[in-house]
Coordinates of C-alpha atoms in Angstrom, one line a residue:
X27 CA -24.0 6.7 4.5
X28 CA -25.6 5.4 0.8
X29 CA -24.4 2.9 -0.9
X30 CA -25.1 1.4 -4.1
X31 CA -24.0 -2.0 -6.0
X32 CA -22.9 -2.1 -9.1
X33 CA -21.7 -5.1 -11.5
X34 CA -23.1 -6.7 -14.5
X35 CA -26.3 -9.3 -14.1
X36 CA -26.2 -12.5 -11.8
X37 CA -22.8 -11.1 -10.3
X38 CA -24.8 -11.5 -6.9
X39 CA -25.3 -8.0 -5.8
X40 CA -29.2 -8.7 -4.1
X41 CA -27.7 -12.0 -2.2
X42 CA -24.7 -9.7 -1.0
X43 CA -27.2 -7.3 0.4
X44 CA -30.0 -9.4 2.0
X45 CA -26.2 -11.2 3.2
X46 CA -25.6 -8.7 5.0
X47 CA -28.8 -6.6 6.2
X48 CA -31.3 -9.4 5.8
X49 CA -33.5 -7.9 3.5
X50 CA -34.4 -9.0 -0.4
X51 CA -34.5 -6.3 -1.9
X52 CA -36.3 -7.3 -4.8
X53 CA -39.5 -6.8 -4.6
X54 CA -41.4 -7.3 -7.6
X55 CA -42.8 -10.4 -8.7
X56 CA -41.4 -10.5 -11.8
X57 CA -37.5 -9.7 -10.1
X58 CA -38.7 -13.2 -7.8
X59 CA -39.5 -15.3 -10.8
X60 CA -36.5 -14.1 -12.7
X61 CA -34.0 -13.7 -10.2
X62 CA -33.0 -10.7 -11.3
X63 CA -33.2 -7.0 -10.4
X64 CA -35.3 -4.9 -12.8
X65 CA -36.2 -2.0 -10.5
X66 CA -34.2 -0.3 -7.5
X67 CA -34.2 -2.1 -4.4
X68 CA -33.5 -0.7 -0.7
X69 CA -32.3 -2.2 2.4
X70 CA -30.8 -1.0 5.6
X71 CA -28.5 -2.3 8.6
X72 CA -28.1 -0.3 11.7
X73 CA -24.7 -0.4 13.0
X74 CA -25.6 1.2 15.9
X75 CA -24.9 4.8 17.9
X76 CA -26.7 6.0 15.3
X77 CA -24.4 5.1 12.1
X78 CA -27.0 3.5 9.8
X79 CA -26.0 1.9 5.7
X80 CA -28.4 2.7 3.5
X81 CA -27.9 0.3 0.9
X82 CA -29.5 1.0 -2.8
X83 CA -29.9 -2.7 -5.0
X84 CA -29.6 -1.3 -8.5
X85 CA -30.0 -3.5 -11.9
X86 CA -27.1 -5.0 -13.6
X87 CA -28.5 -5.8 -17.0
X88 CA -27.9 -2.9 -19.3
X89 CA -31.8 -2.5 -20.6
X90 CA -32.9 -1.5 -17.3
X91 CA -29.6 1.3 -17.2
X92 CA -32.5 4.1 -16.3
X93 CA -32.9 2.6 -13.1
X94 CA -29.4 1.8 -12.6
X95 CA -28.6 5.7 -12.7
X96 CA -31.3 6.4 -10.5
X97 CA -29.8 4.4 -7.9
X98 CA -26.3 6.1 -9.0
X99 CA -27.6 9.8 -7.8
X100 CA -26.0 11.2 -4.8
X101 CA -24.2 7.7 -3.5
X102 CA -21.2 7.6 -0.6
X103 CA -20.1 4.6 -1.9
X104 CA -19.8 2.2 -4.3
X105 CA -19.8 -1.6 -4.2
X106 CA -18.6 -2.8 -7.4
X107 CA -19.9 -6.8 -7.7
X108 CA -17.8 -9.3 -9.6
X109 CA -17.8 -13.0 -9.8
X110 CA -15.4 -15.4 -9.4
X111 CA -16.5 -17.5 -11.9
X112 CA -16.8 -14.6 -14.7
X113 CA -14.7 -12.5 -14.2
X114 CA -15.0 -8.6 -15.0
X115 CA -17.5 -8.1 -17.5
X116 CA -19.1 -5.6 -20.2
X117 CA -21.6 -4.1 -17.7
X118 CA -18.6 -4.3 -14.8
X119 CA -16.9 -1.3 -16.6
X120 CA -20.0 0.1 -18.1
X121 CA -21.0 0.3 -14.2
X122 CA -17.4 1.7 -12.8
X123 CA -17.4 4.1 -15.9
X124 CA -21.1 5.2 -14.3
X125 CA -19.3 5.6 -11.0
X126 CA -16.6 8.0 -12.2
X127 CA -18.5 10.1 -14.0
X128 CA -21.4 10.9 -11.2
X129 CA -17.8 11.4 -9.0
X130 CA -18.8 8.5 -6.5
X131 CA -15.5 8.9 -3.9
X132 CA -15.0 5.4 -2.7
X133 CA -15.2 2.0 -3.7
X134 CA -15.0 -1.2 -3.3
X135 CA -14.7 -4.3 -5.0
X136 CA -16.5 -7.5 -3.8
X137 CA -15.5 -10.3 -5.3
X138 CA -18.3 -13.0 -5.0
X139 CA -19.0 -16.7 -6.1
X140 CA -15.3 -18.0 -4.8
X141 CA -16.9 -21.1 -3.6
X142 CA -17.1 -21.3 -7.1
X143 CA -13.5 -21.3 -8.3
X144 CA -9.9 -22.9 -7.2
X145 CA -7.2 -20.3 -6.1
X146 CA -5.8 -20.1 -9.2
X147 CA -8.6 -18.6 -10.9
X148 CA -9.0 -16.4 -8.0
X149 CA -5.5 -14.8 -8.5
X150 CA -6.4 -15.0 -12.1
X151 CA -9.7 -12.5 -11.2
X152 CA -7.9 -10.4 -9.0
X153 CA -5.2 -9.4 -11.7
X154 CA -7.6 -9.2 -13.9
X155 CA -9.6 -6.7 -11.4
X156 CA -6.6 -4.9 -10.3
X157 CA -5.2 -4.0 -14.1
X158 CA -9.1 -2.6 -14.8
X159 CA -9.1 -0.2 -11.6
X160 CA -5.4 0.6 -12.2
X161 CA -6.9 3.2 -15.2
X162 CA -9.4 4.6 -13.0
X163 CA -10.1 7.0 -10.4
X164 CA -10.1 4.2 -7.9
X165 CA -6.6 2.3 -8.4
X166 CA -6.2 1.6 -4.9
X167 CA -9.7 0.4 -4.2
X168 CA -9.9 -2.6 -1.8
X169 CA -10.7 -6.3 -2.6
X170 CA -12.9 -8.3 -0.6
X171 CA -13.4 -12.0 -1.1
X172 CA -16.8 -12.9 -0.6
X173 CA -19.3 -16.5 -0.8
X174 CA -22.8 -15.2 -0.7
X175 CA -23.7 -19.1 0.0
X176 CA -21.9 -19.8 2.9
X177 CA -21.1 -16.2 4.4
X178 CA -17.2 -16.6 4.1
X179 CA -16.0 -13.0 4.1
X180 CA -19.0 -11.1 5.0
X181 CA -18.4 -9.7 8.6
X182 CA -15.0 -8.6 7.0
X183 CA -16.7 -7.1 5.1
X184 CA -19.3 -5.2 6.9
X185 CA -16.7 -4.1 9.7
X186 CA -14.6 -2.8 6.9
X187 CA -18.2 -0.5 5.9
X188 CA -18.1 0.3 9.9
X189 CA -14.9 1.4 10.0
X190 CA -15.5 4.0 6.8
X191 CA -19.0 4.8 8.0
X192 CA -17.7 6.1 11.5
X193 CA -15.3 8.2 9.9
X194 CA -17.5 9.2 7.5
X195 CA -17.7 13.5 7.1
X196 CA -21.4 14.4 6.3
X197 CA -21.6 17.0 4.0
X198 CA -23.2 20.3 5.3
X199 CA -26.4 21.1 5.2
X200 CA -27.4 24.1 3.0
X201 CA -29.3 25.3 0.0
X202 CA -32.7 25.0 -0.4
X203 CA -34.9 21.4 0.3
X204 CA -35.0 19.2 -2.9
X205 CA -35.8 15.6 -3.2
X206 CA -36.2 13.3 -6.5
X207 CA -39.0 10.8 -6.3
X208 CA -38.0 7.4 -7.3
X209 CA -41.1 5.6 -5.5
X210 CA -44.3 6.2 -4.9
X211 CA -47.1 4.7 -3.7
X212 CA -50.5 4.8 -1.4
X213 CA -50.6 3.8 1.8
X214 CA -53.8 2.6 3.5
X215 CA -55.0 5.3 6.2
X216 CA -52.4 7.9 5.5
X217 CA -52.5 8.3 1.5
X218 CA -49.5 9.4 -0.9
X219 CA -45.9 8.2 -0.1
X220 CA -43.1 9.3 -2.4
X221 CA -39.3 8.5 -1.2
X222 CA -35.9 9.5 -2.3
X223 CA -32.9 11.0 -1.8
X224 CA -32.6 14.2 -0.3
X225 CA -30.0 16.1 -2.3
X226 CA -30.0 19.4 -0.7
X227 CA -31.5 21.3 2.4
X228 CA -34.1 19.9 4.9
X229 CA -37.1 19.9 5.6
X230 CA -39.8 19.7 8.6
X231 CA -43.4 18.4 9.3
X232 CA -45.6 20.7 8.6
X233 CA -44.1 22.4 5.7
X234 CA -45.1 23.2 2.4
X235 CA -43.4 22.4 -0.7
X236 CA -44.0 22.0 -4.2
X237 CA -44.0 19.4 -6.8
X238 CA -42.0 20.0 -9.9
X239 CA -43.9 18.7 -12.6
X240 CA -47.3 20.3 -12.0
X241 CA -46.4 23.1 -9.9
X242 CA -49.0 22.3 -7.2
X243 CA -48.4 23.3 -3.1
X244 CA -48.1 19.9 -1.1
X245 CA -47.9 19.9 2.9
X246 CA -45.8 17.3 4.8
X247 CA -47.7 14.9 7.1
X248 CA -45.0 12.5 8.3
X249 CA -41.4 11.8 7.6
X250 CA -39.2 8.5 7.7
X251 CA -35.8 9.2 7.5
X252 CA -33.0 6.3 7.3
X253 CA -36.1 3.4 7.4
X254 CA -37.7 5.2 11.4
X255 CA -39.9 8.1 12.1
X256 CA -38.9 11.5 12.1
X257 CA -39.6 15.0 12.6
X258 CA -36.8 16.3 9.6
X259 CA -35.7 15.0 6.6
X260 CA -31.6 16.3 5.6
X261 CA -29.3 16.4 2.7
X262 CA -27.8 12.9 2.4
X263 CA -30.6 11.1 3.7
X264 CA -32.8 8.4 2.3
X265 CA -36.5 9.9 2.8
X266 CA -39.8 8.8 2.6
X267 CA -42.6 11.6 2.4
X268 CA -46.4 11.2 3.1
X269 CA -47.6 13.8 1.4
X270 CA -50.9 15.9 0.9
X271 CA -52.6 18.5 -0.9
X272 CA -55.9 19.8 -3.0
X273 CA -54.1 19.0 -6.4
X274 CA -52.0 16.3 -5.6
X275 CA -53.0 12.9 -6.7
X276 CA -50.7 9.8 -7.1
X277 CA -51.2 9.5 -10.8
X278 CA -49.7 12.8 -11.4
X279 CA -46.7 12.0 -9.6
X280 CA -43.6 9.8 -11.3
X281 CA -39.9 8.7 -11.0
X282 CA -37.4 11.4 -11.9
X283 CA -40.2 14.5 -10.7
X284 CA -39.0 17.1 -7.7
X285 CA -40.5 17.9 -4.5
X286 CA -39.1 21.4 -3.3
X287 CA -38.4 24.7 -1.6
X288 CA -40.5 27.4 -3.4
X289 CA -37.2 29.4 -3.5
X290 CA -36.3 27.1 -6.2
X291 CA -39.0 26.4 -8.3
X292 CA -38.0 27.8 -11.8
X293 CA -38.8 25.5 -14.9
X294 CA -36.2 25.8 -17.9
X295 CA -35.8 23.9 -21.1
X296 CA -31.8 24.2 -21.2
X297 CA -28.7 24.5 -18.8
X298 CA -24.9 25.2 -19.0
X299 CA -22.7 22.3 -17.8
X300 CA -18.7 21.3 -18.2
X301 CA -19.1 18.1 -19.9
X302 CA -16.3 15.5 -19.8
X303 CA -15.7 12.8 -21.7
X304 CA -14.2 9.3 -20.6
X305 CA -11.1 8.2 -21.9
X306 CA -11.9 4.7 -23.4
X307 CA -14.5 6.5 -25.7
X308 CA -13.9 5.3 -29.3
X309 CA -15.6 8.7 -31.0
X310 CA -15.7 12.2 -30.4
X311 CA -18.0 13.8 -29.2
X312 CA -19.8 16.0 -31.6
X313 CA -22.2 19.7 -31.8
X314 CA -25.9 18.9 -31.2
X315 CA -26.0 14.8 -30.3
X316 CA -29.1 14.4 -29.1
X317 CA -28.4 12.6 -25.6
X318 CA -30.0 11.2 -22.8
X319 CA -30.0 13.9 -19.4
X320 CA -30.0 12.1 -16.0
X321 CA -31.0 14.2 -13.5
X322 CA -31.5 12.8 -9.8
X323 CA -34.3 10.1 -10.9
X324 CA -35.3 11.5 -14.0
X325 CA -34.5 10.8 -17.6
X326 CA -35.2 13.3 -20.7
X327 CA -34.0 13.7 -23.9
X328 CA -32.3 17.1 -25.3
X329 CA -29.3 17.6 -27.4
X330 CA -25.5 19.1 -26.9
X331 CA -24.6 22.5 -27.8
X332 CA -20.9 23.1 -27.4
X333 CA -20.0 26.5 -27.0
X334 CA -16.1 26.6 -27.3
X335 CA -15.7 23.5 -30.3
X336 CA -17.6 21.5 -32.5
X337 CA -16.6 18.7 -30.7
X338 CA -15.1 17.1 -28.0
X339 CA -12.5 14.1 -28.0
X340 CA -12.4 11.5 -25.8
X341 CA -10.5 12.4 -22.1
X342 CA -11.3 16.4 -22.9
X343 CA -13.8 18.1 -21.6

């Protein structure tokens, strides 16, 4: 099962995960100095009998929101970060808005930093919290009470995950194999490593593939799936691939490019899509704004042609 934080800056999303798997996930040096997440992070915590969290560490503060909807693509569950001490904030709802519209199913709302506050504040925070999920598609969603300093609430926390990871239904595996890099990098003795979520189809050692962006053949030399070794990669899964082939070199590779089936390599410069529009948008939405497209990992720029109006107001679509 994947799942992602969200919540504005210094809301404590990196202590709740290395709280509960261990792991810092921030790895630059520049996230260390700062204390705070630029890039996506990833831990894991096996649960055992095979039920593994894949946890993805993305960015709070809104210039890094590139890397915040990377993290967003193909997520179980959300973990939506508040503190105690501030309360929901503009990158709280800027984050839950982000979760609706990528249709995340579940949530859940941690509420850190209460070593911080008296109990009146908390039950200030939790109305507060509980009138902002009551307009969304998560009105029932869970609050958890949480100190990333002294652990209070954290194996309530992580049984709670258990529980919904056991009865978790994986989605079935079909369509064609097709990954979007967010990393990549070289490893000494074994050469190109690109990871990401698998978003549909699987795929073996062995088998050849194709990168997106130039078009080249790549074969697959290893596999880790869910942080071990493997012999497969499936839909749902956090992969890492170590790549090879004649054309293939690092620097051609980047966040946001494809690594698939042949079946479905076709490159195109538009798409049709039914396009909905939040509620608590102040403007409608009109013919030909240039936008933004998030796709998987990537980012590019187009515009909006709508077929049926010139526009679109907010809650239509």
């Amino acid at each position: 099962m994947i799942i992602a934080t969200a919540g504005h800056v210094d809301h404590g999303k990196t202590k709740l995960i290395e709280a509960i798997t261990g792991v810092n996930s921030d790895r630059l040096p520049e996230e260390k100095d700062r204390g705070m997440s630029i890039d996506l992070g990833f831990a894991y915590h096996d649960l055992g009998n095979g039920v593994i969290l894949n946890f993805i560490d993305v960015p709070g503060h809104e210039r890094f929101i590139n890397n915040l909807l990377s993290g967003f693509s193909n997520v179980d569950l959300g973990l939506l970060v508040i503190a105690a001490d501030d309360g929901p904030m503009p990158q709280t709802e800027e984050h839950l808005s982000i979760l609706q519209l990528l249709q995340v199913k579940n949530c859940i709302i941690v509420l850190t930093k209460i070593d911080k506050v008296n109990q009146k504040r908390l039950d200030n925070v939790c109305c507060l919290i509980k009138k902002m999920m009551h307009k969304t598609i998560f009105p029932d969603a869970e609050i958890f009470h949480i100190s990333n300093k002294t652990s209070q609430g954290i194996d309530n926390l992580v049984s709670h995950l258990k529980i919904i990871a056991l009865n978790y239904h994986h989605k079935e595996v079909k369509g064609n194999f097709r990954l979007s890099v967010d990393r990549r990098f070289l490893v000494k003795g074994a050469g190109i490593v690109i990871t990401g979520t698998v978003v549909s189809g699987e795929v073996s050692v062995g088998e050849e593939l194709i990168h997106s962006k130039t078009g080249e053949s790549l074969k697959i030399r290893a596999i880790h799936s869910q942080s071990k070794k493997s012999k497969t990669g499936i839909q749902g899964q956090r992969c890492s691939l170590n790549i090879t082939g004649q054309k293939i070199t690092i620097d051609k590779i980047s966040r946001g490019d494809w690594i698939l089936s042949k079946n479905v390599f076709f490159v195109t410069n538009r798409l049709d899509a039914v396009l909905s529009i939040l509620k608590n948008e102040k403007k409608i939405f009109k013919h030909w704004t240039p936008i933004h497209l998030h796709l998987g990992s990537g980012n590019i720029t187009g515009h909006i042609a709508i077929l049926e109006s010139s526009f679109i107001n907010p809650g239509e679509k």
